[in-house]
C-alpha positions as CSV (number, residue, x, y, z in Angstrom):
1,X,94.6,116.2,75.2
2,X,95.6,112.5,75.8
3,X,93.5,112.1,78.9
4,X,90.4,113.5,77.3
5,X,90.8,111.2,74.3
6,X,91.3,108.2,76.6
7,X,88.1,109.0,78.6
8,X,86.2,109.6,75.3
9,X,87.3,106.2,74.1
10,X,86.4,104.4,77.3
11,X,83.0,106.0,77.3
12,X,82.3,105.2,73.7
13,X,83.4,101.6,74.0
14,X,81.4,101.0,77.2
15,X,78.3,102.5,75.6
16,X,78.7,100.4,72.5
17,X,79.1,97.2,74.4
18,X,75.9,97.7,76.4
19,X,73.4,96.8,73.6
20,X,75.1,93.6,72.3
21,X,75.7,92.4,75.8
22,X,72.0,92.9,76.8
23,X,70.9,91.2,73.6
24,X,73.1,88.1,74.2
25,X,71.9,87.9,77.8
26,X,68.2,88.0,76.7
27,X,68.9,85.2,74.2
28,X,70.5,83.0,76.8
29,X,67.6,83.6,79.2
30,X,65.3,82.5,76.3
31,X,67.5,79.5,75.7
32,X,67.3,78.5,79.3
33,X,63.5,78.5,79.2
34,X,63.6,75.7,76.6
35,X,64.0,72.0,77.2
36,X,67.7,71.4,77.5
37,X,69.9,68.5,78.4
38,X,71.7,69.0,81.8
39,X,74.9,69.5,79.9
40,X,73.4,72.1,77.6
41,X,71.9,74.0,80.5
42,X,75.1,74.0,82.5
43,X,77.0,75.5,79.5
44,X,74.2,78.1,78.9
45,X,74.4,79.1,82.5
46,X,78.2,79.4,82.3
47,X,77.9,81.6,79.2
48,X,75.4,83.7,81.0
49,X,77.5,84.2,84.0
50,X,80.4,85.3,81.8
51,X,78.2,87.8,80.0
52,X,77.0,89.2,83.4
53,X,80.7,89.6,84.5
54,X,81.6,91.3,81.2
55,X,78.7,93.7,81.5
56,X,79.9,94.5,85.0
57,X,83.4,95.3,83.7
58,X,82.0,97.5,80.8
59,X,79.9,99.4,83.5
60,X,83.1,99.9,85.5
61,X,84.9,101.4,82.5
62,X,82.0,103.8,82.0
63,X,82.0,104.8,85.6
64,X,85.9,105.3,85.3
65,X,85.6,107.5,82.3
66,X,83.0,109.7,84.1
67,X,85.1,109.9,87.2
68,X,88.2,111.0,85.4
69,X,86.5,113.4,83.1
70,X,85.7,115.8,85.9
71,X,82.0,115.2,86.1
72,X,82.3,115.1,89.9
73,X,83.0,118.8,89.9
74,X,79.4,120.1,89.3
75,X,79.3,121.6,92.8
76,X,75.6,121.1,93.4
77,X,74.2,120.8,97.0
78,X,74.0,117.1,97.7
79,X,72.5,115.3,100.8
80,X,74.8,112.4,101.6
81,X,72.0,110.6,103.5
82,X,69.8,110.7,100.3
83,X,72.7,109.4,98.2
84,X,73.2,106.4,100.6
85,X,69.5,105.7,100.9
86,X,69.1,105.7,97.1
87,X,71.8,103.1,96.6
88,X,70.9,100.9,99.5
89,X,67.3,100.7,98.4
90,X,68.5,99.5,95.0
91,X,70.3,96.7,96.8
92,X,67.3,96.0,99.0
93,X,65.5,95.1,95.8
94,X,67.2,91.7,96.2
95,X,65.4,89.8,99.0
96,X,68.7,88.0,99.9
97,X,70.2,91.4,100.9
98,X,67.4,92.8,102.9
99,X,68.8,91.6,106.2
100,X,72.5,91.7,105.1
101,X,72.7,95.4,104.2
102,X,72.0,97.9,106.9
103,X,71.7,101.7,106.5
104,X,72.3,104.2,109.4
105,X,71.6,107.9,108.7
106,X,71.1,110.9,111.0
107,X,67.5,111.5,111.8
108,X,67.7,115.1,113.0
109,X,69.7,116.9,110.3
110,X,70.9,116.8,106.7
111,X,74.5,116.0,105.8
112,X,75.3,118.3,102.9
113,X,78.2,118.5,100.5
114,X,79.0,120.2,97.2
115,X,79.3,117.7,94.4
116,X,77.4,115.5,92.0
117,X,74.7,113.2,93.3
118,X,75.1,110.5,90.6
119,X,78.9,110.4,90.9
120,X,78.8,110.1,94.7
121,X,76.2,107.3,94.3
122,X,78.8,105.5,92.2
123,X,81.1,105.7,95.2
124,X,78.7,104.1,97.6
125,X,77.6,101.5,95.0
126,X,81.3,100.4,94.4
127,X,82.1,100.3,98.2
128,X,79.0,98.3,98.9
129,X,79.5,95.9,96.0
130,X,83.1,95.3,97.2
131,X,81.9,94.7,100.8
132,X,79.3,92.2,99.7
133,X,81.6,90.4,97.5
134,X,84.6,90.0,99.9
135,X,83.0,89.9,103.3
136,X,82.1,86.1,103.3
137,X,78.4,86.7,103.9
138,X,78.7,89.1,106.9
139,X,76.4,92.0,107.5
140,X,77.5,95.2,105.7
141,X,76.7,98.6,107.2
142,X,76.4,101.9,105.3
143,X,76.7,104.7,107.8
144,X,76.4,108.5,107.1
145,X,77.5,110.8,109.8
146,X,78.4,114.5,110.5
147,X,80.1,116.5,109.4
148,X,80.2,114.8,106.0
149,X,81.4,111.2,106.2
150,X,80.1,107.9,104.6
151,X,81.4,104.7,106.1
152,X,80.9,101.2,104.5
153,X,81.8,98.5,107.1
154,X,81.7,94.8,107.1
155,X,82.6,91.9,109.5
156,X,84.4,89.7,107.0
157,X,88.0,88.4,107.0
158,X,89.4,91.9,106.2
159,X,92.6,92.8,104.4
160,X,96.2,92.4,105.5
161,X,97.9,95.7,106.3
162,X,100.4,95.4,103.5
163,X,97.4,95.1,101.0
164,X,95.5,98.2,102.1
165,X,97.6,100.5,99.8
166,X,97.6,98.1,96.9
167,X,93.9,97.7,96.6
168,X,93.6,101.4,95.7
169,X,95.4,100.7,92.5
170,X,93.7,100.0,89.3
171,X,93.6,96.3,88.2
172,X,94.3,95.1,91.7
173,X,91.6,93.0,93.4
174,X,91.3,92.3,97.1
175,X,91.7,88.6,96.5
176,X,94.2,87.4,93.9
177,X,91.8,84.9,92.3
178,X,88.7,87.0,92.2
179,X,87.2,87.9,88.9
180,X,87.2,91.5,87.8
181,X,89.6,94.2,86.9
182,X,89.7,95.8,90.3
183,X,88.4,99.1,89.0
184,X,85.9,99.7,91.8
185,X,88.3,101.2,94.4
186,X,90.2,103.1,91.8
187,X,86.9,104.8,90.7
188,X,86.1,105.5,94.3
189,X,89.5,107.2,94.9
190,X,89.2,109.3,91.7
191,X,85.7,110.6,92.6
192,X,86.6,111.3,96.2
193,X,89.7,113.2,95.1
194,X,87.7,115.3,92.7
195,X,85.4,116.1,95.5
196,X,88.4,117.3,97.5
197,X,87.8,114.5,100.0
198,X,89.8,111.7,101.6
199,X,89.4,107.9,101.3
200,X,90.5,106.1,104.4
201,X,90.8,102.3,104.5
202,X,90.8,100.4,107.8
203,X,91.1,96.7,108.5
204,X,89.9,95.8,111.0
205,X,87.5,98.7,111.7
206,X,87.8,100.4,115.1
207,X,86.3,98.3,117.8
208,X,86.1,95.1,115.7
209,X,88.3,92.0,115.8
210,X,88.1,91.6,112.0
211,X,86.5,93.2,109.0
212,X,87.0,96.1,106.7
213,X,85.9,99.7,106.6
214,X,86.1,102.3,103.8
215,X,85.5,105.9,105.0
216,X,84.8,108.7,102.5
217,X,85.4,112.0,104.3
218,X,84.2,115.0,102.4
219,X,84.2,118.8,103.0
220,X,80.9,119.7,104.5
221,X,79.0,122.7,103.0
């Protein structure tokens, strides 16, 4: 059908973009290692930043095609604490984020849901990326709690109440002048819906004067 054809197209285009984008980035890194004038170096860094942004958008399109294809309906037992820990540890690979990203998971029992580990990891990754991008340098907490909820919370400037519904929509970013297609929250919403869950957006979070919180509430097994 039309939706299947669209998802196939998105997936194919995203895959085909990966290799030339990676090659172009490698060539620019090699160029930056050479003796360049200040102007040449500045232009090369601008080009590299543009390629990194384009690569991020291609990855979002690939995530979107997977989310809309129904891959989230595999129904395998998934430990939400393991999902969150896997994603957060990826971010901790950047020394600048070691103190900024905090992980809180239950120590006494597992939080299990039926779903797809990789697709749920996409949810946590997108929420964490958004929080880091828009929270003006504040600490970001990833919290897993019973019966089956993941919360990503920051202490940044937050979102006006009339914008909370809008940022769920594709191509809408939290800040009007931010780069990106605004696909992240749309991908999150699609995956959560396919897991028969609920996405709750709060600004400010309960008990905070400012900030933003995204709650992913899933059916527990």
